[in-house]
Amino acid sequence: MQRKSPQKTRRKTNNMYNSQELRMSEAEQTLFVERVDRTEWISFQRTEQLNAMSTQMLRQMAAALESALADDAVRTIVLTGSGRAFCAGADLKEVAGAKHAPGEPDLLDLVDHTFGLMRHGPKPVIAAVNGLAMAGGLEMVMACDLVFAAESAQLGDAHSNFGVFPGAGGAAILPRRIGLNRAKYLLFSGENVSAQDMMDWGLVNKVVADEDLREAVQSFTNRLADKSPSVLRRMKTVANRSLDVDETAALTEEMLNLRAHMRSWDMHEGLSAFNEKRKPQFRGY
């Protein structure tokens, strides 16, 4: 696979969460961003802090996500960690001493914004869980569309261990993913469970050997890169909304999206390629 040089800075935006251009020294870097084929890998680099989320890290995450979501060359985004953790949640030291200027977003605002980009962005976002995913780290996993995990990975909601209440899906989303009983057990106990258990419970899509995680995810995203971006975008939108409406409303929205998609380049290209027995060349519109 041909790899491009890692991107150390992101473009300037007018978004309130990224109002300053990110010109950072190596010591301030919390992410390593790498393009491999048509996949954008965002790797957390706060290894000594178990990749706990700081305001700096969340700002850089948001900037990296916004850049990847806006880049037509990127088809899939992957989040992963360095060291023995995927993400251990919010940086509690920063939470305890949190100070921010009036009108500036605090850590919770940044979490809401960044996770929203993952949930509602038009491209598939995949969590490659290399190790511990706890509290906000588990909530980040749930904000992704798909989850691949290393065999040794442990996942859990640790909020109760520190008297902290979840704010990004621990109590609101986890029961939808693994069932109410299991969710309450993880929420109340603060315990971690194995990646295999989480796959059995429906949160993790695939568990692979630790040393095979990156290769397995890259192989999968390479396959996604050959799909129609407009189809994947519409599928993600309708599937997400289907959880909040009744069956009739969900089917109605699906039909409306199909009728709109029937006028797209990608659908005509796909049907032409099928008839001509060739590989389609999708454009994403």
Tab-separated table of C-alpha atoms in Angstrom:
chain	number	residue	atom	x	y	z
A	1	MET	CA	0.000	0.000	0.000
A	2	GLN	CA	1.299	3.419	-0.899
A	3	ARG	CA	1.333	5.780	2.044
A	4	LYS	CA	1.301	9.530	1.931
A	5	SER	CA	3.258	11.666	4.323
A	6	PRO	CA	1.483	12.124	7.648
A	7	GLN	CA	-0.369	15.392	7.946
A	8	LYS	CA	0.857	17.329	10.942
A	9	THR	CA	-1.453	20.322	10.699
A	10	ARG	CA	-4.989	20.874	9.463
A	11	ARG	CA	-6.459	23.681	7.442
A	12	LYS	CA	-7.864	26.799	9.060
A	13	THR	CA	-11.654	26.882	9.413
A	14	ASN	CA	-14.230	29.380	10.608
A	15	ASN	CA	-15.788	26.857	12.986
A	16	MET	CA	-15.936	28.048	16.602
A	17	TYR	CA	-14.228	24.847	17.698
A	18	ASN	CA	-11.281	25.355	15.359
A	19	SER	CA	-11.065	29.129	15.156
A	20	GLN	CA	-7.277	29.137	15.438
A	21	GLU	CA	-4.997	27.543	12.906
A	22	LEU	CA	-3.441	24.465	14.456
A	23	ARG	CA	0.262	25.267	14.391
A	24	MET	CA	1.620	22.972	17.056
A	25	SER	CA	5.001	21.693	18.133
A	26	GLU	CA	5.658	17.966	18.310
A	27	ALA	CA	5.064	18.108	22.070
A	28	GLU	CA	1.567	19.484	21.491
A	29	GLN	CA	0.590	16.891	18.913
A	30	THR	CA	-2.073	14.538	20.230
A	31	LEU	CA	-2.831	12.873	16.872
A	32	PHE	CA	-1.004	11.229	14.018
A	33	VAL	CA	-2.968	11.567	10.760
A	34	GLU	CA	-2.038	9.298	7.877
A	35	ARG	CA	-3.603	8.688	4.462
A	36	VAL	CA	-3.369	5.087	3.263
A	37	ASP	CA	-4.957	4.621	-0.147
A	38	ARG	CA	-8.407	6.220	0.341
A	39	THR	CA	-8.546	5.733	4.116
A	40	GLU	CA	-7.745	8.483	6.629
A	41	TRP	CA	-6.213	7.012	9.787
A	42	ILE	CA	-6.460	9.192	12.911
A	43	SER	CA	-4.283	7.727	15.667
A	44	PHE	CA	-4.337	9.107	19.209
A	45	GLN	CA	-0.870	9.858	20.557
A	46	ARG	CA	-1.386	10.635	24.272
A	47	THR	CA	0.095	7.264	25.126
A	48	GLU	CA	1.169	8.062	28.695
A	49	GLN	CA	-2.355	9.314	29.464
A	50	LEU	CA	-3.957	6.227	27.854
A	51	ASN	CA	-5.134	8.560	25.077
A	52	ALA	CA	-7.510	10.342	27.444
A	53	MET	CA	-9.348	13.187	25.727
A	54	SER	CA	-8.079	16.685	26.475
A	55	THR	CA	-9.490	19.858	24.955
A	56	GLN	CA	-6.396	20.005	22.753
A	57	MET	CA	-6.950	16.468	21.523
A	58	LEU	CA	-10.643	17.093	20.856
A	59	ARG	CA	-9.884	20.260	18.892
A	60	GLN	CA	-7.359	18.390	16.790
A	61	MET	CA	-9.778	15.486	16.317
A	62	ALA	CA	-12.504	17.844	15.125
A	63	ALA	CA	-10.126	19.542	12.685
A	64	ALA	CA	-8.900	16.186	11.337
A	65	LEU	CA	-12.448	14.867	10.958
A	66	GLU	CA	-13.698	18.025	9.247
A	67	SER	CA	-10.791	17.906	6.806
A	68	ALA	CA	-11.313	14.214	6.003
A	69	LEU	CA	-15.081	14.583	5.642
A	70	ALA	CA	-14.601	17.458	3.178
A	71	ASP	CA	-11.949	15.668	1.089
A	72	ASP	CA	-13.426	13.701	-1.833
A	73	ALA	CA	-10.268	11.566	-1.972
A	74	VAL	CA	-11.098	10.139	1.472
A	75	ARG	CA	-13.715	7.397	1.462
A	76	THR	CA	-13.426	6.065	5.034
A	77	ILE	CA	-12.113	7.397	8.352
A	78	VAL	CA	-10.520	5.148	10.988
A	79	LEU	CA	-9.878	6.057	14.625
A	80	THR	CA	-7.341	4.084	16.649
A	81	GLY	CA	-5.031	4.480	19.624
A	82	SER	CA	-1.352	4.109	20.421
A	83	GLY	CA	0.130	2.067	23.238
A	84	ARG	CA	-2.154	-0.124	25.337
A	85	ALA	CA	-5.279	2.012	25.075
A	86	PHE	CA	-7.749	3.109	22.445
A	87	CYS	CA	-9.060	5.874	24.711
A	88	ALA	CA	-9.528	5.885	28.483
A	89	GLY	CA	-12.186	8.614	28.370
A	90	ALA	CA	-11.942	12.271	29.275
A	91	ASP	CA	-8.789	13.584	30.913
A	92	LEU	CA	-10.108	13.771	34.497
A	93	LYS	CA	-7.192	15.946	35.629
A	94	GLU	CA	-8.263	18.544	33.105
A	95	VAL	CA	-11.927	18.117	34.038
A	96	ALA	CA	-11.120	18.704	37.705
A	97	GLY	CA	-9.252	21.925	37.012
A	98	ALA	CA	-11.236	23.025	33.981
A	99	LYS	CA	-11.141	26.728	33.159
A	100	HIS	CA	-12.195	28.303	29.888
A	101	ALA	CA	-12.853	31.816	28.686
A	102	PRO	CA	-16.466	33.035	28.528
A	103	GLY	CA	-18.035	32.091	25.219
A	104	GLU	CA	-15.392	29.467	24.481
A	105	PRO	CA	-16.495	25.817	24.280
A	106	ASP	CA	-15.582	23.626	27.226
A	107	LEU	CA	-14.547	19.983	27.081
A	108	LEU	CA	-18.156	18.758	27.036
A	109	ASP	CA	-18.987	21.070	24.135
A	110	LEU	CA	-15.982	19.740	22.251
A	111	VAL	CA	-16.993	16.124	22.909
A	112	ASP	CA	-20.503	16.824	21.641
A	113	HIS	CA	-19.223	18.536	18.501
A	114	THR	CA	-16.509	15.979	17.703
A	115	PHE	CA	-18.689	12.923	18.306
A	116	GLY	CA	-21.412	14.582	16.244
A	117	LEU	CA	-19.038	14.742	13.281
A	118	MET	CA	-18.487	11.006	13.627
A	119	ARG	CA	-22.160	10.130	14.033
A	120	HIS	CA	-23.605	12.402	11.366
A	121	GLY	CA	-20.745	12.882	8.902
A	122	PRO	CA	-21.397	11.576	5.383
A	123	LYS	CA	-18.616	8.951	5.421
A	124	PRO	CA	-18.164	5.667	7.286
A	125	VAL	CA	-16.193	6.075	10.509
A	126	ILE	CA	-14.592	2.944	11.936
A	127	ALA	CA	-13.168	2.376	15.402
A	128	ALA	CA	-10.074	0.153	15.378
A	129	VAL	CA	-9.975	-0.651	19.093
A	130	ASN	CA	-6.404	-1.619	19.877
A	131	GLY	CA	-6.692	-1.700	23.680
A	132	LEU	CA	-8.629	-0.201	26.577
A	133	ALA	CA	-11.790	1.723	25.660
A	134	MET	CA	-13.364	3.089	28.828
A	135	ALA	CA	-15.980	5.705	29.733
A	136	GLY	CA	-15.696	8.403	27.059
A	137	GLY	CA	-13.563	5.980	25.057
A	138	LEU	CA	-16.473	3.542	24.956
A	139	GLU	CA	-18.781	6.415	24.021
A	140	MET	CA	-16.409	7.298	21.181
A	141	VAL	CA	-16.582	3.708	19.971
A	142	MET	CA	-20.380	3.936	19.973
A	143	ALA	CA	-20.219	7.141	17.918
A	144	CYS	CA	-18.484	5.214	15.128
A	145	ASP	CA	-20.385	3.344	12.430
A	146	LEU	CA	-18.452	0.084	12.718
A	147	VAL	CA	-16.106	-1.425	15.306
A	148	PHE	CA	-13.109	-3.710	14.760
A	149	ALA	CA	-11.274	-4.786	17.910
A	150	ALA	CA	-8.063	-6.556	18.840
A	151	GLU	CA	-8.481	-9.779	20.829
A	152	SER	CA	-6.820	-8.247	23.874
A	153	ALA	CA	-9.012	-5.116	23.873
A	154	GLN	CA	-11.170	-4.414	26.909
A	155	LEU	CA	-14.237	-2.177	26.789
A	156	GLY	CA	-16.426	-0.797	29.551
A	157	ASP	CA	-18.107	2.186	31.126
A	158	ALA	CA	-15.991	3.337	34.042
A	159	HIS	CA	-17.900	6.520	34.925
A	160	SER	CA	-19.313	5.113	38.163
A	161	ASN	CA	-15.809	4.296	39.419
A	162	PHE	CA	-15.040	8.017	39.685
A	163	GLY	CA	-18.475	9.411	40.508
A	164	VAL	CA	-18.795	10.840	36.992
A	165	PHE	CA	-21.997	10.803	34.953
A	166	PRO	CA	-21.767	9.876	31.253
A	167	GLY	CA	-22.595	12.566	28.727
A	168	ALA	CA	-21.922	11.152	25.266
A	169	GLY	CA	-23.982	7.987	25.135
A	170	GLY	CA	-23.029	5.808	28.094
A	171	ALA	CA	-26.521	5.833	29.579
A	172	ALA	CA	-28.449	7.012	26.514
A	173	ILE	CA	-26.977	4.877	23.693
A	174	LEU	CA	-25.384	1.819	25.322
A	175	PRO	CA	-28.763	0.162	26.158
A	176	ARG	CA	-29.739	0.432	22.478
A	177	ARG	CA	-26.545	-1.318	21.424
A	178	ILE	CA	-26.228	-4.168	23.923
A	179	GLY	CA	-29.600	-4.318	25.687
A	180	LEU	CA	-30.826	-2.710	28.894
A	181	ASN	CA	-29.699	-5.427	31.340
A	182	ARG	CA	-26.151	-5.626	30.018
A	183	ALA	CA	-25.866	-1.860	29.782
A	184	LYS	CA	-26.973	-1.408	33.394
A	185	TYR	CA	-24.428	-3.991	34.518
A	186	LEU	CA	-21.583	-2.129	32.803
A	187	LEU	CA	-22.842	1.265	33.961
A	188	PHE	CA	-23.351	0.282	37.591
A	189	SER	CA	-20.294	-1.975	38.019
A	190	GLY	CA	-17.747	0.068	36.084
A	191	GLU	CA	-16.190	-3.208	34.938
A	192	ASN	CA	-14.565	-3.907	31.582
A	193	VAL	CA	-15.434	-6.830	29.344
A	194	SER	CA	-13.544	-8.485	26.512
A	195	ALA	CA	-13.814	-7.559	22.862
A	196	GLN	CA	-15.267	-11.012	22.216
A	197	ASP	CA	-18.024	-10.404	24.782
A	198	MET	CA	-18.803	-7.074	23.159
A	199	MET	CA	-19.013	-8.779	19.785
A	200	ASP	CA	-21.384	-11.393	21.230
A	201	TRP	CA	-23.462	-8.532	22.671
A	202	GLY	CA	-23.609	-6.723	19.329
A	203	LEU	CA	-21.378	-3.676	19.828
A	204	VAL	CA	-18.227	-4.953	18.109
A	205	ASN	CA	-18.449	-6.108	14.492
A	206	LYS	CA	-15.249	-8.126	14.266
A	207	VAL	CA	-12.491	-9.321	16.600
A	208	VAL	CA	-9.059	-10.086	15.153
A	209	ALA	CA	-5.618	-10.979	16.466
A	210	ASP	CA	-3.835	-7.950	17.900
A	211	GLU	CA	-1.133	-7.992	15.245
A	212	ASP	CA	-3.727	-8.215	12.439
A	213	LEU	CA	-5.949	-5.299	13.485
A	214	ARG	CA	-4.610	-2.606	11.182
A	215	GLU	CA	-4.349	-4.910	8.177
A	216	ALA	CA	-7.889	-6.220	8.706
A	217	VAL	CA	-9.323	-2.717	8.957
A	218	GLN	CA	-7.376	-1.452	5.943
A	219	SER	CA	-8.486	-4.421	3.854
A	220	PHE	CA	-12.097	-3.697	4.778
A	221	THR	CA	-11.857	0.033	4.051
A	222	ASN	CA	-10.237	-0.707	0.688
A	223	ARG	CA	-13.384	-2.657	-0.191
A	224	LEU	CA	-15.570	0.227	0.993
A	225	ALA	CA	-13.585	2.595	-1.233
A	226	ASP	CA	-14.948	0.766	-4.276
A	227	LYS	CA	-18.553	1.377	-3.212
A	228	SER	CA	-20.671	4.356	-4.189
A	229	PRO	CA	-20.039	7.167	-1.666
A	230	SER	CA	-23.536	8.524	-2.258
A	231	VAL	CA	-25.106	5.125	-1.495
A	232	LEU	CA	-23.098	4.763	1.719
A	233	ARG	CA	-23.969	8.320	2.738
A	234	ARG	CA	-27.711	7.750	2.228
A	235	MET	CA	-27.563	4.344	3.946
A	236	LYS	CA	-25.848	5.834	6.996
A	237	THR	CA	-28.394	8.653	7.258
A	238	VAL	CA	-31.485	6.475	6.915
A	239	ALA	CA	-30.133	3.703	9.175
A	240	ASN	CA	-29.292	6.211	11.926
A	241	ARG	CA	-32.701	7.873	11.766
A	242	SER	CA	-34.554	4.545	11.712
A	243	LEU	CA	-33.870	4.111	15.439
A	244	ASP	CA	-35.855	7.238	16.287
A	245	VAL	CA	-38.996	6.731	14.179
A	246	ASP	CA	-41.562	3.989	13.670
A	247	GLU	CA	-41.324	1.433	10.879
A	248	THR	CA	-43.685	3.268	8.534
A	249	ALA	CA	-41.741	6.522	8.804
A	250	ALA	CA	-38.432	4.704	8.326
A	251	LEU	CA	-39.699	2.948	5.179
A	252	THR	CA	-41.051	6.234	3.837
A	253	GLU	CA	-37.684	7.936	4.279
A	254	GLU	CA	-35.920	4.989	2.659
A	255	MET	CA	-38.215	5.228	-0.407
A	256	LEU	CA	-37.691	8.983	-0.676
A	257	ASN	CA	-33.937	8.464	-0.626
A	258	LEU	CA	-34.198	5.761	-3.266
A	259	ARG	CA	-36.203	8.017	-5.573
A	260	ALA	CA	-33.647	10.781	-5.153
A	261	HIS	CA	-30.775	8.358	-5.674
A	262	MET	CA	-32.305	7.051	-8.915
A	263	ARG	CA	-31.359	10.385	-10.488
A	264	SER	CA	-27.715	10.092	-9.407
A	265	TRP	CA	-24.646	9.462	-11.518
A	266	ASP	CA	-23.626	6.588	-9.258
A	267	MET	CA	-26.798	4.577	-9.767
A	268	HIS	CA	-26.696	4.986	-13.549
A	269	GLU	CA	-22.990	4.129	-13.538
A	270	GLY	CA	-23.589	1.058	-11.377
A	271	LEU	CA	-26.328	-0.276	-13.655
A	272	SER	CA	-24.256	0.440	-16.759
A	273	ALA	CA	-21.252	-1.346	-15.283
A	274	PHE	CA	-23.445	-4.345	-14.406
A	275	ASN	CA	-24.790	-4.576	-17.955
A	276	GLU	CA	-21.347	-4.088	-19.470
A	277	LYS	CA	-19.710	-6.561	-17.056
A	278	ARG	CA	-17.097	-4.085	-15.813
A	279	LYS	CA	-16.122	-2.462	-12.539
A	280	PRO	CA	-18.135	0.715	-11.833
A	281	GLN	CA	-16.383	4.050	-11.445
A	282	PHE	CA	-18.420	5.883	-8.836
A	283	ARG	CA	-18.161	9.636	-8.358
A	284	GLY	CA	-20.205	10.135	-5.180
A	285	TYR	CA	-23.111	12.066	-6.681
